[in-house]
mmCIF file of C-alpha atoms and ligand atoms in Angstrom:
data_model
loop_
_atom_site.group_PDB
_atom_site.id
_atom_site.type_symbol
_atom_site.label_atom_id
_atom_site.label_comp_id
_atom_site.label_asym_id
_atom_site.label_seq_id
_atom_site.Cartn_x
_atom_site.Cartn_y
_atom_site.Cartn_z
ATOM 1 C CA MET A 20 0.000 0.000 0.000
ATOM 2 C CA ASP A 21 1.160 3.545 -0.644
ATOM 3 C CA LEU A 22 -0.665 6.838 -0.122
ATOM 4 C CA PRO A 23 -0.626 9.077 -3.183
ATOM 5 C CA VAL A 24 0.892 12.290 -1.803
ATOM 6 C CA THR A 25 2.718 15.290 -3.261
ATOM 7 C CA PRO A 26 6.515 14.784 -3.429
ATOM 8 C CA LEU A 27 8.402 17.223 -1.189
ATOM 9 C CA SER A 28 10.008 18.788 -4.270
ATOM 10 C CA GLU A 29 6.522 20.016 -5.267
ATOM 11 C CA TRP A 30 5.552 21.551 -1.927
ATOM 12 C CA GLY A 31 6.804 24.974 -3.058
ATOM 13 C CA LEU A 32 9.405 25.202 -0.270
ATOM 14 C CA PRO A 33 13.178 25.605 -0.705
ATOM 15 C CA ILE A 34 15.166 22.351 -0.813
ATOM 16 C CA GLY A 35 18.922 22.676 -0.999
ATOM 17 C CA ASN A 36 21.075 19.598 -0.605
ATOM 18 C CA THR A 37 18.459 18.280 1.742
ATOM 19 C CA PHE A 38 15.226 19.726 3.148
ATOM 20 C CA LEU A 39 15.778 21.605 6.435
ATOM 21 C CA GLY A 40 13.403 22.889 9.078
ATOM 22 C CA ALA A 41 15.127 24.807 11.888
ATOM 23 C CA GLY A 42 14.316 27.296 14.614
ATOM 24 C CA PRO A 43 13.635 27.451 18.323
ATOM 25 C CA CYS A 44 11.662 24.910 20.295
ATOM 26 C CA SER A 45 9.419 27.791 21.406
ATOM 27 C CA ALA A 46 8.816 31.369 20.378
ATOM 28 C CA GLU A 47 9.659 33.342 23.532
ATOM 29 C CA THR A 48 10.064 36.994 22.556
ATOM 30 C CA GLU A 49 10.104 38.965 19.336
ATOM 31 C CA ASP A 50 13.838 39.647 19.725
ATOM 32 C CA GLN A 51 14.687 35.985 20.339
ATOM 33 C CA LEU A 52 12.728 34.933 17.268
ATOM 34 C CA LEU A 53 14.150 37.585 14.954
ATOM 35 C CA ALA A 54 17.741 37.088 16.162
ATOM 36 C CA THR A 55 17.480 33.304 15.634
ATOM 37 C CA ALA A 56 15.975 33.814 12.176
ATOM 38 C CA ARG A 57 18.741 36.301 11.283
ATOM 39 C CA GLY A 58 21.313 33.636 12.166
ATOM 40 C CA LEU A 59 19.549 31.102 9.923
ATOM 41 C CA LYS A 60 18.577 33.263 6.971
ATOM 42 C CA ASP A 61 21.338 31.983 4.656
ATOM 43 C CA CYS A 62 20.956 28.246 5.333
ATOM 44 C CA GLY A 63 18.416 27.570 2.577
ATOM 45 C CA LEU A 64 15.784 26.528 5.108
ATOM 46 C CA GLY A 65 12.652 24.781 3.913
ATOM 47 C CA PHE A 66 10.967 26.465 6.878
ATOM 48 C CA PHE A 67 11.732 28.297 10.092
ATOM 49 C CA ARG A 68 10.092 26.529 13.034
ATOM 50 C CA ALA A 69 8.799 27.961 16.331
ATOM 51 C CA GLY A 70 6.355 26.411 18.795
ATOM 52 C CA MET A 71 3.567 28.761 19.947
ATOM 53 C CA TRP A 72 1.733 26.291 22.183
ATOM 54 C CA LYS A 73 3.969 23.890 24.078
ATOM 55 C CA PRO A 74 2.645 20.552 25.354
ATOM 56 C CA ARG A 75 4.535 20.245 28.653
ATOM 57 C CA THR A 76 4.695 17.213 30.916
ATOM 58 C CA HIS A 77 3.902 19.202 34.070
ATOM 59 C CA PRO A 78 1.532 22.152 34.384
ATOM 60 C CA GLY A 79 3.197 25.392 35.350
ATOM 61 C CA ALA A 80 6.147 24.972 32.958
ATOM 62 C CA PHE A 81 6.403 27.499 30.099
ATOM 63 C CA GLU A 82 3.464 26.648 27.843
ATOM 64 C CA GLY A 83 4.231 28.977 24.942
ATOM 65 C CA VAL A 84 3.229 32.529 24.060
ATOM 66 C CA GLY A 85 0.186 31.509 21.975
ATOM 67 C CA VAL A 86 -1.261 33.696 19.220
ATOM 68 C CA GLU A 87 0.810 36.693 20.290
ATOM 69 C CA GLY A 88 3.849 35.072 18.673
ATOM 70 C CA PHE A 89 2.261 34.940 15.212
ATOM 71 C CA GLU A 90 3.013 38.630 14.572
ATOM 72 C CA TRP A 91 6.687 37.883 15.265
ATOM 73 C CA LEU A 92 6.663 34.965 12.830
ATOM 74 C CA VAL A 93 5.051 37.151 10.194
ATOM 75 C CA ARG A 94 8.007 39.552 10.665
ATOM 76 C CA VAL A 95 10.454 36.621 10.244
ATOM 77 C CA LYS A 96 8.764 35.834 6.981
ATOM 78 C CA GLU A 97 8.756 39.410 5.732
ATOM 79 C CA GLU A 98 12.246 40.406 6.842
ATOM 80 C CA TYR A 99 14.171 37.231 6.046
ATOM 81 C CA GLY A 100 12.000 35.645 3.371
ATOM 82 C CA LEU A 101 11.746 32.401 5.332
ATOM 83 C CA PRO A 102 8.693 30.111 5.148
ATOM 84 C CA VAL A 103 7.477 29.469 8.710
ATOM 85 C CA GLY A 104 6.145 26.449 10.614
ATOM 86 C CA VAL A 105 4.215 25.899 13.850
ATOM 87 C CA GLU A 106 2.925 22.902 15.841
ATOM 88 C CA VAL A 107 -0.869 22.566 15.984
ATOM 89 C CA ALA A 108 -2.833 20.524 18.505
ATOM 90 C CA THR A 109 -6.401 21.888 18.281
ATOM 91 C CA PRO A 110 -8.725 23.189 15.525
ATOM 92 C CA GLU A 111 -8.282 26.699 17.040
ATOM 93 C CA HIS A 112 -4.536 26.437 16.432
ATOM 94 C CA VAL A 113 -5.256 25.478 12.815
ATOM 95 C CA GLU A 114 -7.528 28.532 12.440
ATOM 96 C CA ALA A 115 -4.790 30.823 13.804
ATOM 97 C CA CYS A 116 -2.279 29.335 11.322
ATOM 98 C CA LEU A 117 -4.651 29.823 8.405
ATOM 99 C CA GLU A 118 -5.299 33.431 9.470
ATOM 100 C CA HIS A 119 -1.572 34.207 9.547
ATOM 101 C CA ASN A 120 -0.624 32.282 6.381
ATOM 102 C CA ILE A 121 1.656 29.873 8.208
ATOM 103 C CA ASP A 122 3.440 27.790 5.562
ATOM 104 C CA VAL A 123 3.913 24.489 7.405
ATOM 105 C CA VAL A 124 2.300 22.872 10.432
ATOM 106 C CA TRP A 125 3.305 19.782 12.339
ATOM 107 C CA ILE A 126 1.408 17.482 14.667
ATOM 108 C CA GLY A 127 3.269 16.820 17.915
ATOM 109 C CA ALA A 128 4.195 13.404 19.261
ATOM 110 C CA ARG A 129 1.662 13.708 22.084
ATOM 111 C CA THR A 130 -1.193 14.545 19.688
ATOM 112 C CA THR A 131 -0.564 11.889 16.986
ATOM 113 C CA PRO A 132 -1.641 8.969 19.225
ATOM 114 C CA ASN A 133 -5.091 10.475 19.851
ATOM 115 C CA PRO A 134 -7.404 9.624 16.933
ATOM 116 C CA PHE A 135 -10.086 12.102 18.105
ATOM 117 C CA ALA A 136 -7.595 14.976 18.230
ATOM 118 C CA VAL A 137 -6.063 14.014 14.877
ATOM 119 C CA GLN A 138 -9.483 13.719 13.220
ATOM 120 C CA SER A 139 -10.530 17.145 14.535
ATOM 121 C CA LEU A 140 -7.318 18.635 13.095
ATOM 122 C CA ALA A 141 -7.836 16.884 9.762
ATOM 123 C CA ASP A 142 -11.448 18.169 9.663
ATOM 124 C CA ALA A 143 -10.263 21.717 10.428
ATOM 125 C CA MET A 144 -7.851 21.517 7.468
ATOM 126 C CA LYS A 145 -10.359 20.036 4.990
ATOM 127 C CA GLY A 146 -10.530 22.041 1.779
ATOM 128 C CA THR A 147 -7.192 23.788 2.407
ATOM 129 C CA ASP A 148 -3.828 23.025 0.839
ATOM 130 C CA MET A 149 -1.927 23.051 4.140
ATOM 131 C CA ARG A 150 1.477 21.413 4.378
ATOM 132 C CA VAL A 151 1.411 18.989 7.293
ATOM 133 C CA PHE A 152 4.093 16.882 8.967
ATOM 134 C CA VAL A 153 2.920 14.204 11.400
ATOM 135 C CA LYS A 154 5.405 13.382 14.146
ATOM 136 C CA ASN A 155 5.591 9.764 15.270
ATOM 137 C CA PRO A 156 3.455 8.963 18.322
ATOM 138 C CA ILE A 157 5.434 8.984 21.537
ATOM 139 C CA SER A 158 4.903 5.214 21.924
ATOM 140 C CA PRO A 159 6.549 2.865 19.399
ATOM 141 C CA ASP A 160 3.344 2.183 17.459
ATOM 142 C CA LEU A 161 3.668 2.221 13.677
ATOM 143 C CA GLU A 162 -0.054 1.669 13.037
ATOM 144 C CA LEU A 163 -1.038 4.755 15.062
ATOM 145 C CA TRP A 164 1.473 6.800 13.073
ATOM 146 C CA ILE A 165 0.162 5.556 9.721
ATOM 147 C CA GLY A 166 -3.435 5.907 10.926
ATOM 148 C CA ALA A 167 -2.889 9.577 11.763
ATOM 149 C CA LEU A 168 -1.446 10.200 8.305
ATOM 150 C CA GLU A 169 -4.433 8.435 6.728
ATOM 151 C CA ARG A 170 -6.794 10.836 8.535
ATOM 152 C CA PHE A 171 -5.125 13.854 6.854
ATOM 153 C CA HIS A 172 -5.112 12.043 3.528
ATOM 154 C CA GLY A 173 -8.795 11.229 4.029
ATOM 155 C CA ALA A 174 -9.491 14.956 4.541
ATOM 156 C CA GLY A 175 -8.056 15.587 1.064
ATOM 157 C CA LEU A 176 -4.633 16.890 2.102
ATOM 158 C CA ARG A 177 -1.793 15.833 -0.201
ATOM 159 C CA LYS A 178 1.183 17.859 1.024
ATOM 160 C CA ILE A 179 1.643 15.508 3.940
ATOM 161 C CA GLY A 180 4.790 13.981 5.393
ATOM 162 C CA VAL A 181 6.097 12.589 8.665
ATOM 163 C CA ILE A 182 8.770 13.373 11.231
ATOM 164 C CA HIS A 183 10.683 10.712 13.156
ATOM 165 C CA ARG A 184 11.390 12.173 16.618
ATOM 166 C CA GLY A 185 12.094 9.050 18.666
ATOM 167 C CA PHE A 186 10.018 6.983 21.094
ATOM 168 C CA SER A 187 9.473 6.786 24.835
ATOM 169 C CA THR A 188 11.032 3.764 26.455
ATOM 170 C CA SER A 189 11.238 2.438 29.987
ATOM 171 C CA LYS A 190 14.857 1.391 29.369
ATOM 172 C CA LYS A 191 17.592 3.860 30.201
ATOM 173 C CA VAL A 192 19.161 4.825 26.877
ATOM 174 C CA LEU A 193 21.779 7.280 25.739
ATOM 175 C CA TYR A 194 19.127 9.339 24.021
ATOM 176 C CA ARG A 195 16.191 11.267 25.454
ATOM 177 C CA PHE A 196 13.901 9.252 23.159
ATOM 178 C CA ALA A 197 14.972 5.933 21.640
ATOM 179 C CA PRO A 198 15.363 6.174 17.846
ATOM 180 C CA HIS A 199 14.002 2.625 17.189
ATOM 181 C CA TRP A 200 15.154 2.956 13.545
ATOM 182 C CA LYS A 201 13.249 -0.204 12.612
ATOM 183 C CA ILE A 202 9.948 1.693 12.924
ATOM 184 C CA PRO A 203 10.683 4.555 10.488
ATOM 185 C CA ILE A 204 12.395 2.050 8.149
ATOM 186 C CA GLU A 205 9.239 -0.067 8.158
ATOM 187 C CA PHE A 206 7.231 3.146 7.627
ATOM 188 C CA LYS A 207 9.350 3.888 4.527
ATOM 189 C CA ARG A 208 8.826 0.330 3.282
ATOM 190 C CA ARG A 209 5.047 0.561 3.710
ATOM 191 C CA LEU A 210 4.637 4.140 2.422
ATOM 192 C CA PRO A 211 7.673 4.844 0.225
ATOM 193 C CA GLY A 212 6.213 7.967 -1.395
ATOM 194 C CA VAL A 213 5.597 9.843 1.873
ATOM 195 C CA PRO A 214 8.299 12.434 2.709
ATOM 196 C CA ILE A 215 10.083 11.660 5.972
ATOM 197 C CA LEU A 216 12.176 14.025 8.078
ATOM 198 C CA CYS A 217 14.221 13.215 11.163
ATOM 199 C CA ASP A 218 14.119 15.416 14.279
ATOM 200 C CA PRO A 219 17.462 14.588 15.924
ATOM 201 C CA SER A 220 16.937 17.306 18.569
ATOM 202 C CA HIS A 221 14.088 15.490 20.322
ATOM 203 C CA ILE A 222 15.709 12.064 19.837
ATOM 204 C CA CYS A 223 19.011 13.187 21.359
ATOM 205 C CA GLY A 224 17.957 15.594 24.092
ATOM 206 C CA LYS A 225 21.547 16.891 24.040
ATOM 207 C CA SER A 226 23.104 19.111 21.423
ATOM 208 C CA ASP A 227 26.382 17.168 21.159
ATOM 209 C CA LEU A 228 24.666 13.946 19.993
ATOM 210 C CA ILE A 229 22.776 15.577 17.141
ATOM 211 C CA PHE A 230 25.366 15.146 14.377
ATOM 212 C CA SER A 231 25.486 11.349 14.530
ATOM 213 C CA ILE A 232 21.694 10.912 14.506
ATOM 214 C CA ALA A 233 21.270 13.485 11.728
ATOM 215 C CA GLN A 234 23.941 11.742 9.625
ATOM 216 C CA GLU A 235 22.376 8.343 10.250
ATOM 217 C CA ALA A 236 19.025 9.663 9.014
ATOM 218 C CA LEU A 237 20.626 11.028 5.849
ATOM 219 C CA ASP A 238 22.424 7.689 5.348
ATOM 220 C CA LEU A 239 18.997 6.054 5.509
ATOM 221 C CA LEU A 240 17.864 8.431 2.756
ATOM 222 C CA TYR A 241 15.456 10.530 4.791
ATOM 223 C CA ASP A 242 14.157 13.538 2.868
ATOM 224 C CA GLY A 243 15.400 16.050 5.429
ATOM 225 C CA LEU A 244 15.809 17.175 9.021
ATOM 226 C CA MET A 245 14.019 19.353 11.554
ATOM 227 C CA ILE A 246 16.443 20.741 14.136
ATOM 228 C CA GLU A 247 15.961 23.052 17.118
ATOM 229 C CA VAL A 248 18.069 26.219 16.967
ATOM 230 C CA HIS A 249 17.979 29.055 19.522
ATOM 231 C CA VAL A 250 20.003 32.252 19.633
ATOM 232 C CA ASP A 251 20.792 31.582 23.312
ATOM 233 C CA PRO A 252 20.183 27.883 24.119
ATOM 234 C CA ALA A 253 21.400 28.117 27.723
ATOM 235 C CA ASN A 254 18.555 30.495 28.539
ATOM 236 C CA ALA A 255 15.853 28.861 26.422
ATOM 237 C CA LEU A 256 12.500 28.438 28.174
ATOM 238 C CA SER A 257 12.034 24.892 26.821
ATOM 239 C CA ASP A 258 14.380 22.105 25.662
ATOM 240 C CA SER A 259 17.436 24.163 26.487
ATOM 241 C CA LYS A 260 19.971 21.260 26.451
ATOM 242 C CA GLN A 261 19.168 20.105 22.928
ATOM 243 C CA GLN A 262 19.113 23.408 21.028
ATOM 244 C CA LEU A 263 22.006 24.500 18.820
ATOM 245 C CA THR A 264 23.105 28.088 18.279
ATOM 246 C CA PRO A 265 22.757 29.325 14.687
ATOM 247 C CA GLU A 266 26.584 29.077 14.391
ATOM 248 C CA GLN A 267 26.550 25.448 15.544
ATOM 249 C CA PHE A 268 23.780 24.758 13.043
ATOM 250 C CA HIS A 269 25.919 26.198 10.221
ATOM 251 C CA VAL A 270 28.814 23.915 11.245
ATOM 252 C CA LEU A 271 26.481 20.921 11.461
ATOM 253 C CA ILE A 272 25.047 21.311 7.973
ATOM 254 C CA GLU A 273 28.529 21.805 6.532
ATOM 255 C CA ARG A 274 29.672 18.518 8.109
ATOM 256 C CA LEU A 275 26.681 16.424 7.024
ATOM 257 C CA THR A 276 26.968 14.309 3.885
ATOM 258 C CA VAL A 277 23.843 13.805 1.860
ATOM 259 C CA LYS A 278 24.135 10.202 0.756
ATOM 260 C CA SER A 279 21.614 10.297 -2.059
ATOM 261 C CA GLU A 280 24.352 12.043 -4.084
ATOM 262 C CA LEU A 281 26.557 8.962 -3.724
ATOM 263 C CA ILE A 282 23.711 6.756 -4.796
ATOM 264 C CA GLN A 283 23.618 8.484 -8.149
ATOM 265 C CA CYS A 284 27.246 7.577 -8.830
ATOM 266 C CA GLU A 285 27.372 5.012 -11.661
ATOM 267 C CA GLU A 286 30.118 2.840 -10.232
ATOM 268 C CA TYR A 287 28.182 2.472 -6.964
ATOM 269 C CA GLN A 288 24.972 1.685 -8.858
ATOM 270 C CA ALA A 289 26.619 -1.066 -10.917
ATOM 271 C CA ARG A 290 28.272 -2.755 -7.927
ATOM 272 C CA ILE A 291 25.236 -2.570 -5.646
ATOM 273 C CA LYS A 292 23.157 -4.126 -8.408
ATOM 274 C CA GLU A 293 25.561 -7.079 -8.622
ATOM 275 C CA LEU A 294 25.619 -7.548 -4.871
ATOM 276 C CA ARG A 295 21.827 -7.360 -4.625
ATOM 277 C CA PHE A 296 21.581 -9.966 -7.371
ATOM 278 C CA GLU A 297 23.803 -12.304 -5.317
ATOM 279 C CA VAL A 298 21.771 -11.680 -2.172
ATOM 280 C CA ASP A 299 18.508 -12.334 -4.050
ATOM 281 C CA SER A 300 19.838 -15.612 -5.351
ATOM 282 C CA LEU A 301 21.080 -16.693 -1.899
ATOM 283 C CA ASP A 302 17.686 -15.825 -0.404
ATOM 284 C CA LYS A 303 16.038 -17.976 -3.058
ATOM 285 C CA GLN A 304 18.318 -20.862 -2.077
ATOM 286 C CA LEU A 305 17.527 -20.277 1.603
ATOM 287 C CA ILE A 306 13.797 -20.512 0.915
ATOM 288 C CA GLU A 307 14.284 -23.665 -1.176
ATOM 289 C CA VAL A 308 16.385 -25.274 1.566
ATOM 290 C CA LEU A 309 13.763 -24.348 4.168
ATOM 291 C CA GLY A 310 11.019 -25.808 1.973
ATOM 292 C CA LYS A 311 12.986 -29.038 1.588
ATOM 293 C CA ARG A 312 13.689 -29.150 5.350
ATOM 294 C CA MET A 313 9.960 -28.810 6.117
ATOM 295 C CA GLU A 314 9.120 -31.594 3.659
ATOM 296 C CA ILE A 315 11.465 -33.949 5.528
ATOM 297 C CA VAL A 316 10.122 -32.722 8.868
ATOM 298 C CA ARG A 317 6.553 -33.556 7.817
ATOM 299 C CA GLU A 318 7.668 -37.075 6.920
ATOM 300 C CA MET A 319 9.271 -37.340 10.366
ATOM 301 C CA GLY A 320 5.953 -36.228 11.877
ATOM 302 C CA ASP A 321 4.104 -39.053 10.099
ATOM 303 C CA LEU A 322 6.692 -41.526 11.280
ATOM 304 C CA LYS A 323 6.422 -40.320 14.900
ATOM 305 C CA ARG A 324 2.643 -40.473 14.756
ATOM 306 C CA LYS A 325 2.659 -44.031 13.402
ATOM 307 C CA ASN A 326 4.970 -45.054 16.266
ATOM 308 C CA GLY A 327 2.999 -43.170 18.937
ATOM 309 C CA ILE A 328 5.851 -40.772 19.703
ATOM 310 C CA SER A 329 5.127 -37.109 20.624
ATOM 311 C CA THR A 330 6.129 -34.394 18.132
ATOM 312 C CA LEU A 331 8.210 -32.310 20.503
ATOM 313 C CA GLN A 332 11.335 -34.060 21.710
ATOM 314 C CA PRO A 333 13.140 -31.652 24.103
ATOM 315 C CA GLY A 334 16.442 -33.567 23.845
ATOM 316 C CA ARG A 335 16.441 -33.081 20.085
ATOM 317 C CA TRP A 336 15.787 -29.320 20.435
ATOM 318 C CA ASN A 337 18.753 -28.965 22.850
ATOM 319 C CA GLU A 338 20.963 -30.808 20.358
ATOM 320 C CA ILE A 339 19.871 -28.497 17.526
ATOM 321 C CA VAL A 340 20.543 -25.337 19.564
ATOM 322 C CA ALA A 341 24.010 -26.462 20.649
ATOM 323 C CA SER A 342 25.275 -27.755 17.296
ATOM 324 C CA ARG A 343 23.858 -24.850 15.198
ATOM 325 C CA ALA A 344 25.387 -22.288 17.585
ATOM 326 C CA VAL A 345 28.820 -23.883 17.072
ATOM 327 C CA SER A 346 28.520 -23.947 13.254
ATOM 328 C CA GLY A 347 27.216 -20.370 13.312
ATOM 329 C CA SER A 348 30.037 -19.011 15.431
ATOM 330 C CA GLU A 349 32.598 -20.586 13.063
ATOM 331 C CA LEU A 350 31.117 -18.359 10.356
ATOM 332 C CA GLY A 351 30.987 -15.234 12.542
ATOM 333 C CA LEU A 352 27.222 -15.387 13.214
ATOM 334 C CA ALA A 353 26.070 -14.078 16.599
ATOM 335 C CA ALA A 354 24.879 -16.829 18.972
ATOM 336 C CA GLU A 355 21.679 -14.913 19.739
ATOM 337 C CA PHE A 356 20.856 -14.589 16.036
ATOM 338 C CA VAL A 357 21.418 -18.320 15.405
ATOM 339 C CA PHE A 358 19.297 -19.202 18.445
ATOM 340 C CA GLU A 359 16.395 -17.007 17.343
ATOM 341 C CA LEU A 360 16.613 -18.258 13.767
ATOM 342 C CA PHE A 361 16.486 -21.923 14.777
ATOM 343 C CA GLU A 362 13.838 -21.277 17.401
ATOM 344 C CA SER A 363 11.636 -19.905 14.667
ATOM 345 C CA ILE A 364 12.489 -22.773 12.255
ATOM 346 C CA HIS A 365 11.851 -25.313 14.994
ATOM 347 C CA GLU A 366 8.485 -23.772 15.925
ATOM 348 C CA GLU A 367 7.408 -23.964 12.296
ATOM 349 C CA ALA A 368 8.694 -27.548 12.063
ATOM 350 C CA ILE A 369 6.588 -28.570 15.076
ATOM 351 C CA ARG A 370 3.548 -26.877 13.550
ATOM 352 C CA GLN A 371 4.104 -28.640 10.200
ATOM 353 C CA GLN A 372 4.636 -31.999 11.912
ATOM 354 C CA GLU A 373 1.338 -31.586 13.707
ATOM 355 C CA VAL A 374 -0.405 -30.853 10.397
ATOM 356 C CA GLY A 375 1.522 -33.720 8.733
ATOM 357 C CA ASN A 376 1.510 -35.072 5.200
ATOM 358 C CA ASP A 377 -1.435 -37.408 5.579
HETATM 359 C C1 LIG B 226 8.573 20.213 19.236
HETATM 360 O O1 LIG B 226 8.889 19.918 18.078
HETATM 361 O O2 LIG B 226 8.887 21.253 19.794
HETATM 362 C C2 LIG B 226 7.851 19.224 20.056
HETATM 363 C C3 LIG B 226 7.081 19.564 21.074
HETATM 364 O O3 LIG B 226 8.138 18.014 19.685
HETATM 365 P P1 LIG B 226 7.500 16.581 20.052
HETATM 366 O O4 LIG B 226 6.057 16.673 19.722
HETATM 367 O O5 LIG B 226 8.292 15.721 19.140
HETATM 368 O O6 LIG B 226 7.796 16.338 21.505
HETATM 369 MN MN1 LIG B 227 11.254 21.065 21.705
#
């Protein structure tokens, strides 16, 4: 399945080497916003971001300046020629964005998981041509993420994309939010035409980790990045540890390599094609071997049944685990991988034996 959406190159926003959204976590004052925008005006931004309403974990924290900040964003747009973007969480927020000609909106990670909230936002945007990015839900749930996107698509919006901003986890990890790359990769497999950005700021939670996550996203051929930049991160009213200064942002984008350029190189294309051909043929052999193995296993099942012996023989399973782990390690395969592989093969073998040939 794929959703027919407008490619990012046709959204009418600047795309340099890669698409970039950047700006402060929150709009705080007119000076802060204009000074940050001044520092970013020559970076070829796709849009300048600033949160007006901030969903905070605890009440009483800085919750954003609200509609007051829109006049400041309008000045950013007029003075520096930058398209601007804001997070929306209610239909009233959408109205305010439409009134002030906001170029891009995004749905926050705490809003995406709520189908009622997402539907009310999609309904509020019906009939408009708004550009919308849907952040992943805070929990690692791919279906909720896709479902939210489908609601905007269902409301007729076509300039829709997603932002990978990491996932909550009970495990203590290096990052503020675990990247769980498998989820956005699976998203890209299921919906290859949908533009995907990475938000390394919210994944990392710390400014010095941002480069490696941003580079990893570009290596995985994401369409772009959204990064928090503040003129004075140490005194920011929200997410102060993860924001870069405009100067640090300049250095970051200079250091990043956009890998899609490499992919166009002919030599790379020719070699990767050969290697993929080999992998495809090995996978075919693997499937054939597995098919043959299951055929034999079914015959063993019939034999066991005829002799009144139960399908599952624990001694045999122990023998398989031990001997396969040894052969695997001789070839440099991780013991855990070999165990999981044979566990899955063995489970299927038991199932097939129970079904049998007869
Ligand atoms: C944000 O982008 O400022 C924000 C609140 O992000 P998230 O919804 O990813 O927490
Ligand atoms: Mn933030």
